[in-house]
Coordinates of C-alpha atoms in Angstrom, one line a residue:
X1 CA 6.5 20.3 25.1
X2 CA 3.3 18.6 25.6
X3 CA 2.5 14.8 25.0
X4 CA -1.0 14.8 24.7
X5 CA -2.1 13.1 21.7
X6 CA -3.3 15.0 18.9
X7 CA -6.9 15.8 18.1
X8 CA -8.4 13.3 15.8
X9 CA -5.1 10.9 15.8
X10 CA -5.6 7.5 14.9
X11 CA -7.6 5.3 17.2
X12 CA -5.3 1.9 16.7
X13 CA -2.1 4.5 16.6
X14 CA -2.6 7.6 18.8
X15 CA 1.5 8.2 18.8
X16 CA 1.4 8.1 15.0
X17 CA 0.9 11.3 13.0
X18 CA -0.3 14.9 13.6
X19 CA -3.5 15.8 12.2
X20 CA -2.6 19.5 12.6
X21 CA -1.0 20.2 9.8
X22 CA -0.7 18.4 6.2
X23 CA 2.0 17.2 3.8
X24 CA 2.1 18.1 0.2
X25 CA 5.0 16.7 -0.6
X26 CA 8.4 15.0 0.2
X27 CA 12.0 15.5 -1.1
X28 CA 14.1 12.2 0.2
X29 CA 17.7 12.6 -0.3
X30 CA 19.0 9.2 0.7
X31 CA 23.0 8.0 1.0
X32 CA 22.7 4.0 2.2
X33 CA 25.9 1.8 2.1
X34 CA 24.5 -1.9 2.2
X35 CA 27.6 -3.4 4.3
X36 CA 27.5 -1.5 7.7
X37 CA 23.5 -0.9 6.8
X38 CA 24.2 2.8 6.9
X39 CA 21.6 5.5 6.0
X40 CA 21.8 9.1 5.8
X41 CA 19.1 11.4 4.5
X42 CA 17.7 14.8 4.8
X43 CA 14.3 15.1 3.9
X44 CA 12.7 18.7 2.3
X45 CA 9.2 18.2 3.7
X46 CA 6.5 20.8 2.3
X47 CA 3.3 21.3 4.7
X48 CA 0.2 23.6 5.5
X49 CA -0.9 24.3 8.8
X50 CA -4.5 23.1 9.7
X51 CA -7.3 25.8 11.0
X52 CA -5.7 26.7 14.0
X53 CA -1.7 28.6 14.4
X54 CA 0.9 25.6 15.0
X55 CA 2.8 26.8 17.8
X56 CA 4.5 22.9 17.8
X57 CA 3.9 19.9 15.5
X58 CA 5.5 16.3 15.2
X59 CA 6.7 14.4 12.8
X60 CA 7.9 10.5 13.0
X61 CA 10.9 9.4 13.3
X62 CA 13.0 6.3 14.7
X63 CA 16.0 6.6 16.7
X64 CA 18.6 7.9 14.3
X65 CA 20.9 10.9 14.9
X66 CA 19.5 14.0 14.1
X67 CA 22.2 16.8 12.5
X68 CA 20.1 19.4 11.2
X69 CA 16.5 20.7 11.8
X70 CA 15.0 23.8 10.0
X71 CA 11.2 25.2 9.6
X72 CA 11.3 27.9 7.0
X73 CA 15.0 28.1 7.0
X74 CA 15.1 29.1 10.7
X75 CA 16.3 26.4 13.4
X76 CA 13.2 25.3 15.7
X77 CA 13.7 24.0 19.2
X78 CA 13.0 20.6 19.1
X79 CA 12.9 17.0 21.2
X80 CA 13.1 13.7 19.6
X81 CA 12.1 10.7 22.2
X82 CA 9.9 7.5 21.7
X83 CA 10.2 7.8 17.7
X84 CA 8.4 11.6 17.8
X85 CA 10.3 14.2 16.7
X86 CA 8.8 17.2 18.2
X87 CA 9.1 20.2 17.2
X88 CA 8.5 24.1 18.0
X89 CA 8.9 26.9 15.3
X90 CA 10.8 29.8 16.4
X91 CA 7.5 32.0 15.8
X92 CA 4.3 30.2 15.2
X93 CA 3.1 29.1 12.1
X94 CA -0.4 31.2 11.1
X95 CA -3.6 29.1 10.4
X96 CA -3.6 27.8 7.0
X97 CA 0.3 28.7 6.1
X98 CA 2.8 26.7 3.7
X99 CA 5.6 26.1 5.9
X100 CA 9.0 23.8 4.9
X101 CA 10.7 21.7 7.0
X102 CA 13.8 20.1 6.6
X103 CA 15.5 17.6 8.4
X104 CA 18.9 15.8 8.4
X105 CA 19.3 12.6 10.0
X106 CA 21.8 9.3 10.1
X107 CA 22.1 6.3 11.7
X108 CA 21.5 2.7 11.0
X109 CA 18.3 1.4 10.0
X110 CA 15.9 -1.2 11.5
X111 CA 12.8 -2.2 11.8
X112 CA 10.2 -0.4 14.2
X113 CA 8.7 -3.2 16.9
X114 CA 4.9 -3.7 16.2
X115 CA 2.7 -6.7 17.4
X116 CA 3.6 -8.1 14.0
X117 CA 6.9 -8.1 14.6
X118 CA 9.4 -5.5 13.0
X119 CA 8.1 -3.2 10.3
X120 CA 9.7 -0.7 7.8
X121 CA 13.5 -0.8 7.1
X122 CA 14.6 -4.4 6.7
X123 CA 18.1 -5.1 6.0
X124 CA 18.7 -8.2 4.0
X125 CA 21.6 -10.7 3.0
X126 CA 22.8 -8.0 0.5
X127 CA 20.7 -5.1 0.5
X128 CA 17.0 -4.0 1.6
X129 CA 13.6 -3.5 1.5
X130 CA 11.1 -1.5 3.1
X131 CA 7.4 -2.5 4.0
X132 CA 6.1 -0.3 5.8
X133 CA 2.2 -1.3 6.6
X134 CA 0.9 -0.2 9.0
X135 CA 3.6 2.1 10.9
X136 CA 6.7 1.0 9.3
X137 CA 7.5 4.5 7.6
X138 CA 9.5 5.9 10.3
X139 CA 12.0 3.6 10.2
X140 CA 13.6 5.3 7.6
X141 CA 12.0 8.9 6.9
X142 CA 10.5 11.4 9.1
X143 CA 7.0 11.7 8.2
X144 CA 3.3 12.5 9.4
X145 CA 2.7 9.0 9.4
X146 CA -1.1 8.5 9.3
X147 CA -2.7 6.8 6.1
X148 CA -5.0 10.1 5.3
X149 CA -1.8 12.6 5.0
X150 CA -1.0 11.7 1.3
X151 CA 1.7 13.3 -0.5
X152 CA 3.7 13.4 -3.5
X153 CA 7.4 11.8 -3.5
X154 CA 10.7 12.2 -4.8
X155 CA 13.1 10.1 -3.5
X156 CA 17.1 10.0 -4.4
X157 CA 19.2 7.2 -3.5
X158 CA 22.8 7.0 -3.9
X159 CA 24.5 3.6 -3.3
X160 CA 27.0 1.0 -4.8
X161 CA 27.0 0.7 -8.3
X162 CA 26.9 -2.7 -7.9
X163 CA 22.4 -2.3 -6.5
X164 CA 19.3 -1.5 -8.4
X165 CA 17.4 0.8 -6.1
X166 CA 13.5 0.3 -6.7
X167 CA 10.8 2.4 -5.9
X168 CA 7.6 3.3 -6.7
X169 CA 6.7 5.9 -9.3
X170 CA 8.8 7.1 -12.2
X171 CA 12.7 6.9 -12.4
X172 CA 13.9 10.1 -13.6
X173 CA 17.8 9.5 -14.0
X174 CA 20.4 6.9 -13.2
X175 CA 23.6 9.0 -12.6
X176 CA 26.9 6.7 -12.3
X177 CA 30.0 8.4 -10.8
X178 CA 33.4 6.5 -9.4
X179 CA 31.8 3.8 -8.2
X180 CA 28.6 4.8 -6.9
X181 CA 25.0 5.1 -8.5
X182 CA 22.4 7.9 -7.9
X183 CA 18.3 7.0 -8.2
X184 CA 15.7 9.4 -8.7
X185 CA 12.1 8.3 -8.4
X186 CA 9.4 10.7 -8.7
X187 CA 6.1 9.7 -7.4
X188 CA 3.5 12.4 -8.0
X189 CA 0.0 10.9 -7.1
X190 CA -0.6 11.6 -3.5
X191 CA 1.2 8.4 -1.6
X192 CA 0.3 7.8 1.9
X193 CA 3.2 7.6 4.3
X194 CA 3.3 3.6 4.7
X195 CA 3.1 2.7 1.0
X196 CA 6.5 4.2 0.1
X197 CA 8.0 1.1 -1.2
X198 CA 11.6 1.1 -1.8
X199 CA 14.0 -1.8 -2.2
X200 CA 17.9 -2.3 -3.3
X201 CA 19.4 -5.7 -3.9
X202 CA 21.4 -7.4 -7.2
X203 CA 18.3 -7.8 -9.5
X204 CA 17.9 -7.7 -13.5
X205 CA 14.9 -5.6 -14.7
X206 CA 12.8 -7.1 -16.9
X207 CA 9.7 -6.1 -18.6
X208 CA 6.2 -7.9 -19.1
X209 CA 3.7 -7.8 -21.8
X210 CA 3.9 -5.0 -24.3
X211 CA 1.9 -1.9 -22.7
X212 CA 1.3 -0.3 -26.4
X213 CA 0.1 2.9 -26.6
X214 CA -1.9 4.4 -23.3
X215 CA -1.3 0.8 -21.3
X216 CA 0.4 0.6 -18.2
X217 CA 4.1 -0.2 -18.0
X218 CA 4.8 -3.5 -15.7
X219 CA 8.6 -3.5 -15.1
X220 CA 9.7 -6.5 -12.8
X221 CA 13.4 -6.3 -10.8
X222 CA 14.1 -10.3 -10.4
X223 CA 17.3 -12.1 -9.0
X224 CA 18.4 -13.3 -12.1
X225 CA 18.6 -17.4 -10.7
X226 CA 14.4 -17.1 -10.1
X227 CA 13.8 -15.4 -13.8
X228 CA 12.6 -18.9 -15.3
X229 CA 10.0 -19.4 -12.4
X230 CA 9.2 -15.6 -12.3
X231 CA 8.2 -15.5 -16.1
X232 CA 5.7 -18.4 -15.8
X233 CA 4.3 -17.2 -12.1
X234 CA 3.6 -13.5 -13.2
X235 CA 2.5 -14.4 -17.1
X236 CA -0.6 -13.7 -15.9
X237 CA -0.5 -9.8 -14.7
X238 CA -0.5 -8.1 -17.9
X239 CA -4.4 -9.6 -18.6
X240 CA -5.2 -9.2 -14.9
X241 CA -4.3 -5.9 -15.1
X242 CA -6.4 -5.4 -18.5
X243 CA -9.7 -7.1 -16.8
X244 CA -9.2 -4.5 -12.9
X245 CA -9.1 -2.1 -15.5
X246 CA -12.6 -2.9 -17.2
X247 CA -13.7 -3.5 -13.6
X248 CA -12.3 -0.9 -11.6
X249 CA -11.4 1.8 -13.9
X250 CA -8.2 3.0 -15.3
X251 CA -5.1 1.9 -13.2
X252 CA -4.6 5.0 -11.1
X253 CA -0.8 5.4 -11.1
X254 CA 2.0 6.1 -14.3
X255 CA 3.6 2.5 -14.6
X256 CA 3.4 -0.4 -12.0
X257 CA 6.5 -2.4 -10.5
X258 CA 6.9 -5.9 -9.0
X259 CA 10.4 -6.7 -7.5
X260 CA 11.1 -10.5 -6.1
X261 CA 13.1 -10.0 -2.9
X262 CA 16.0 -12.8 -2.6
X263 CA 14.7 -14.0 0.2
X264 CA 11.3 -15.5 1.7
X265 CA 8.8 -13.0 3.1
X266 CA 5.7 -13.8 5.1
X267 CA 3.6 -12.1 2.8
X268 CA 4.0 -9.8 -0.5
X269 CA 3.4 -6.5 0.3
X270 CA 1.7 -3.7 -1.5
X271 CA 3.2 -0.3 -1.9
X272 CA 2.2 2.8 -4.5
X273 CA 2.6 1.4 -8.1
X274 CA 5.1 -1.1 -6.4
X275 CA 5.0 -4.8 -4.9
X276 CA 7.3 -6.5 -2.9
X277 CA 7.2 -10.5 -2.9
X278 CA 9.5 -13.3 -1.7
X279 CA 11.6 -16.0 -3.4
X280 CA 9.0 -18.2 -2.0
X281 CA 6.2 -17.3 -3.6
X282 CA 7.9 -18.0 -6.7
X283 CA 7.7 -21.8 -7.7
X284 CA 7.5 -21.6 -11.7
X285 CA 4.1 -23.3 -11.2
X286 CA 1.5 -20.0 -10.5
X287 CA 1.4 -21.5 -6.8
X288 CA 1.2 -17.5 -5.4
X289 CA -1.2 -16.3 -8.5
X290 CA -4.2 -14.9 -6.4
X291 CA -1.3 -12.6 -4.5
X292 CA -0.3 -11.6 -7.4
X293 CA -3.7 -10.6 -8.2
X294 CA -4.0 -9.3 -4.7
X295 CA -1.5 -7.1 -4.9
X296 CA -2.4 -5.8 -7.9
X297 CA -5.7 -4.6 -6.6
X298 CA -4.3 -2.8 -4.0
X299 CA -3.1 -0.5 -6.7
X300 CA -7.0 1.2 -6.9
X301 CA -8.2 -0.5 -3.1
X302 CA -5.8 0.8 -0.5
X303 CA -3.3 2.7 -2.9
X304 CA -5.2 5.2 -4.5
X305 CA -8.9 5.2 -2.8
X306 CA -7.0 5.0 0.8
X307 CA -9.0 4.8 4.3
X308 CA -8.8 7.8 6.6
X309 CA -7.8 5.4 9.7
X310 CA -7.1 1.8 10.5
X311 CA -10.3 1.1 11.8
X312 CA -11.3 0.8 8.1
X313 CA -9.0 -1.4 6.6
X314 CA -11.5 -4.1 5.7
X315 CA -12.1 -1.3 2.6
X316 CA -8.3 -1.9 1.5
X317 CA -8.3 -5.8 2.5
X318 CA -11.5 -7.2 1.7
X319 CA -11.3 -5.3 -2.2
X320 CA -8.2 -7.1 -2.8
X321 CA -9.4 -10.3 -1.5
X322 CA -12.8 -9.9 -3.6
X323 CA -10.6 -8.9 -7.0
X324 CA -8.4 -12.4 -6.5
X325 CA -11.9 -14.4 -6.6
X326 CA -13.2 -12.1 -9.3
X327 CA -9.5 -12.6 -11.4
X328 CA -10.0 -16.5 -10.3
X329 CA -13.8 -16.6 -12.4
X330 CA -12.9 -14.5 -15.2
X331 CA -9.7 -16.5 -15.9
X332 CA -11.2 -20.0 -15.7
X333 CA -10.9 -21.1 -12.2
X334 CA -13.3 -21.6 -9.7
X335 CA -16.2 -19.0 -9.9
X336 CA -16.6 -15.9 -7.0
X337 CA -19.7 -17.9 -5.5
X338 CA -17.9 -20.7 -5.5
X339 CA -14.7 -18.9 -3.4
X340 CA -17.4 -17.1 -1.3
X341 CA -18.6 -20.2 -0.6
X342 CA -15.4 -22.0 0.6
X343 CA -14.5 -18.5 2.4
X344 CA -18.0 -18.8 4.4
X345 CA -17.3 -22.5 5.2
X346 CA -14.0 -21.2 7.2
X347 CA -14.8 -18.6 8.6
X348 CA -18.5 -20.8 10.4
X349 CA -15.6 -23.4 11.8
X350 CA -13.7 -20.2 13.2
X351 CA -15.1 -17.7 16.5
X352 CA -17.2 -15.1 15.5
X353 CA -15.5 -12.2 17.5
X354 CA -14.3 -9.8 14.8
X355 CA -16.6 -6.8 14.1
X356 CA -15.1 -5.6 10.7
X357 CA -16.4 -2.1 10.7
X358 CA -13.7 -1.6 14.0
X359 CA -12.1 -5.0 14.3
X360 CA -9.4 -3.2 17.1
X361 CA -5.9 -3.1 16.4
X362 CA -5.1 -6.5 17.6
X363 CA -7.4 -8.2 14.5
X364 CA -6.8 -5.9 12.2
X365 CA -4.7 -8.3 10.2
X366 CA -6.3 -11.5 11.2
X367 CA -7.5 -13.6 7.6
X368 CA -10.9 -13.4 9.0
X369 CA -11.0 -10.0 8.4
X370 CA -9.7 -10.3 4.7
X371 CA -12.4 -13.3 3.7
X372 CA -14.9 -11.6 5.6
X373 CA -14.7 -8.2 3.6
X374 CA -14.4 -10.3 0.6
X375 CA -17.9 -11.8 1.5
X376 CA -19.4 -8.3 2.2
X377 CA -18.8 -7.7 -1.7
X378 CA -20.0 -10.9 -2.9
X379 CA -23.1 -9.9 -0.8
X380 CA -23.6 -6.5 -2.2
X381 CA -23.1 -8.0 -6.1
X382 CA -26.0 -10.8 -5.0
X383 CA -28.3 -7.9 -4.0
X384 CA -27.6 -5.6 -6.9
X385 CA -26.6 -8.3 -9.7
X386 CA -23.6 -7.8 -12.0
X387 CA -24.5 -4.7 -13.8
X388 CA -25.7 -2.3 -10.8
X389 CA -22.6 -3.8 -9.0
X390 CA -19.8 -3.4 -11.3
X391 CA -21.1 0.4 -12.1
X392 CA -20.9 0.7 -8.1
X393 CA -17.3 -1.2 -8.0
X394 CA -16.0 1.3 -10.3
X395 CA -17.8 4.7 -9.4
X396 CA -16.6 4.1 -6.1
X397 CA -12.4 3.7 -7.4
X398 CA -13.1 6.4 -10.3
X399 CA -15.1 9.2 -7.6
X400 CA -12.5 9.2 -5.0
X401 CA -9.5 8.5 -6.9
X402 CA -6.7 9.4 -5.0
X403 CA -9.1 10.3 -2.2
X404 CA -9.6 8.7 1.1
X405 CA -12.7 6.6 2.4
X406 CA -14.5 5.5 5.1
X407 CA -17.2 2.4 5.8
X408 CA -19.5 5.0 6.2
X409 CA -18.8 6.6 3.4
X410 CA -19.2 3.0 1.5
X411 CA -22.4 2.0 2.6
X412 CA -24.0 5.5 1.5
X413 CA -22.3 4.7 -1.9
X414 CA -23.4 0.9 -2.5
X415 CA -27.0 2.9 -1.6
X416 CA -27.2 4.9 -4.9
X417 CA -27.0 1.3 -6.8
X418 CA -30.1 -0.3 -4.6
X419 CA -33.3 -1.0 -5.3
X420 CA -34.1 -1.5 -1.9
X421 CA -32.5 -0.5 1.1
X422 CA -29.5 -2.8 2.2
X423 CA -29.1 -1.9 5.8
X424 CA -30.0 -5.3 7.0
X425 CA -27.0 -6.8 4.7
X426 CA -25.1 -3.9 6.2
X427 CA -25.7 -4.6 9.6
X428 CA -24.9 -8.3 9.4
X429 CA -22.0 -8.2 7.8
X430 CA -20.4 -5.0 8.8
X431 CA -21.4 -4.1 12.3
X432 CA -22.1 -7.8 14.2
X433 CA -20.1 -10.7 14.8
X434 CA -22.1 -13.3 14.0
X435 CA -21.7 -14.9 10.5
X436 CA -25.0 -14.1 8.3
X437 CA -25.9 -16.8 5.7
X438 CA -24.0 -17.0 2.4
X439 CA -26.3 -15.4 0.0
X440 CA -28.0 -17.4 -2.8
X441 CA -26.6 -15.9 -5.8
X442 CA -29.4 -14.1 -8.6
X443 CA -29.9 -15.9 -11.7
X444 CA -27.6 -13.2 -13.8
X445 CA -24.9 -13.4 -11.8
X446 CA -22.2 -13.9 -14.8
X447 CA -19.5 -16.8 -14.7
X448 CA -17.5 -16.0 -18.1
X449 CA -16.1 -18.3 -20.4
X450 CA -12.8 -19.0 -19.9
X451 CA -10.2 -17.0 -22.1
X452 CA -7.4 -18.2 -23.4
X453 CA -4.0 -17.1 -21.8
X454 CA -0.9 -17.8 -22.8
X455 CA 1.1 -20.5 -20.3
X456 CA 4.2 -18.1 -20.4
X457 CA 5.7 -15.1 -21.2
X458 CA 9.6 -15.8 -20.7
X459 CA 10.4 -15.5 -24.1
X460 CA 9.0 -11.6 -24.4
X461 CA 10.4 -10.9 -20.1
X462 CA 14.0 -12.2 -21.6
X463 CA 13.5 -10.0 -24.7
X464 CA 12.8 -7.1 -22.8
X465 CA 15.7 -7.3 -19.7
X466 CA 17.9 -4.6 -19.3
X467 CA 20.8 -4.2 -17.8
X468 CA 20.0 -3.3 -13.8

């Protein structure tokens, strides 16, 4: 079977995903036992062939044991090497066909190596989580891993009664027999491959704010020792998520989860309608406020308006870095301009080698890049002034809702909101790597009073626990 990479694979990734085909959706039946980190699965994966006839396709896959392979109920041949599971149909598959393919598949988990270190499947002290960005999702699930292939998920998880399995969309039913529990979670919005979020560990569930009738349920799954630090630290989400949505539109998912790992992570991370964050960014003193904002944002900036490659990631990570400075001025801390400002003062002190429209795979994740795209926003709302900008901010999350974006595809956007033509602002900011000047903000750019929040909401997060 060939190795050549596929046609228009990922630039930063070209062993990752198959643009010859596309996913629909994915049925995840999982069995994972926590003490000898043991996962099996099979996976009910339903696909259309691209333009041309697949006479072989690939799907992801770390090293597990594979027991079972079937495309449209009829055993393929098949090679599975190097994390690619490669696979040939007994007949082709005509241009433009649904095809199913299901796979069965055990081993023990672990994270797949990446110059960030391992990503995907982490086994902790007494459970696990996944995070998954960029290429993590094969560590658990086979899968056309490229961010542009979005599907809709179901995922079942049977484990100890004794876990609370979390992930992202809608749980369905909680079924309890002997002494083990099954999870259902449906996740219908189309869900790019790396923000399946999933997590099981000894939490209690707890709810915050009161969503009345259309809000947005927040749920929050918290070791129960950090629940009077949590309830001060996230008192705060149910208004930020009230003031994204005035700003970016209505929150694109059915109800939106945070669960606090029991254990320190680098960095939260951002899955669909789910976050993941460490014990250490709770301190019962808001010290990790603007990542919960951050991740937040992701929700409509990465989440739901997704990038077609890596290339573009700025578009996920400089949105999510603008909407903590914008949740910083509207709550009563330091203003946007005044963030921009500091963000421009760091990065004039650091080298100016990172283009953002293609930073390359090895500074994709530097900070530079995530204060850099914030300052490419605070640009565009100095050139067009708060009300051309916000209409822009949130055409752009409510057009390609669930969709998936380019820079390219940005710029021609912010140019339906201009007066003049921005390609100088463009071309500084985006496409060279030398720092333009901070821009002097316009006269009407708004700094609102601050409201007033309430200090804490552990009285309504303890009303509302359940049992996990």
């Amino acid at each position: 079977m060939s190795g050549q990479r596929t046609a228009a694979s990922d630039p930063y990734f070209p062993d990752n995903g198959d643009s010859r085909y596309r996913v629909h959706r994915y049925e995840l039946a999982l069995e994972y036992r926590p003490g000898p980190n043991r996962l099996a699965g099979t996976a009910r994966i339903s696909a259309i062939a691209g333009r041309a006839p697949l006479t072989e396709f690939h799907l992801n896959l770390s090293e597990f044991k594979i027991g079972r392979i079937l495309v449209n109920g009829r055993a393929p041949h098949y090679t599975h090497r190097g994390g690619k599971l490669r696979i040939r149909p007994a007949k082709p598959l005509p241009a433009g066909a649904a095809f199913t393919v299901e796979v069965h598949w055990a081993g023990n988990p672990k994270p797949v190596r990446s110059p960030w270190g391992g990503l995907g499947w982490e086994e902790l002290s007494d459970g696990a989580l996944v995070a998954s960005q960029p290429v993590g999702a094969p560590s658990w699930y086979p899968c056309n891993d490229r961010p542009a292939d979005k599907a809709s998920y179901q995922i079942s998880v049977n484990t100890p009664s004794a876990y609370t399995v979390v992930a992202g969309g809608r749980l369905l039913t909680r079924t309890t027999k002997a002494s083990t529990t099954t999870w259902v979670y449906e996740q219908s919005a189309p869900t790019s491959s790396y923000l399946v979020g999933l997590s099981i560990g000894m939490y209690q569930t707890v709810l915050l704010g009161d969503p009345g009738l259309g809000g947005v349920p927040q749920s929050a799954h918290v070791p129960a020792h950090l629940l009077p630090q949590f309830s001060r630290d996230f008192a705060r989400q149910p208004a930020m998520m009230q003031l994204f949505e005035e700003l970016f539109g209505p929150y694109p998912f059915g109800e939106y989860a945070v669960v606090v790992a029991d254990e320190e992570l680098d960095v939260p991370v951002e899955a669909q309608g789910l976050s993941l964050f460490g014990a250490n960014h709770v301190d019962g003193r808001r010290g990790s406020e603007r990542l919960v904002a951050h991740e937040l944002a992701h929700q409509w900036f990465g989440n739901s308006v997704s990038i077609a490659d890596w290339r573009h990631i700025w578009l996920n990570e400089g949105f999510a870095k603008y909407a903590e400075w914008l949740w910083s001025e509207r709550s009563g801390g330091r203003t946007a301009h005044a963030l921009a400002a500091a963000a421009h003062r760091l990065l004039a002190s650091q080298p100016l080698d990172l283009r953002l429209v293609d930073p390359g795979r090895k500074l994709m994740f530097d900070d530079r890049l995530y204060q850099r795209g914030g300052l490419v926003l605070h640009a565009v709302r100095c050139a067009l002034g708060d009300g051309a900008f916000f209409r822009m901010l949130r055409d752009w999350a409510t057009v390609h809702r669930h969709g998936v974006v380019t820079t390219a595809g940005f710029t021609q956007h912010v140019a339906h909101y201009a007066g003049e033509p921005l390609d100088d602002l463009f071309s500084g900011w985006l496409y060279e790597p030398a720092l333009p000047s901070l821009p002097s903000p316009p006269a009407r750019l708004a700094t609102p009073a601050k409201p007033a929040y309430p200090p804490t909401n552990g009285g309504a997060a303890h009303r509302g626990r359940t049992s996990a």
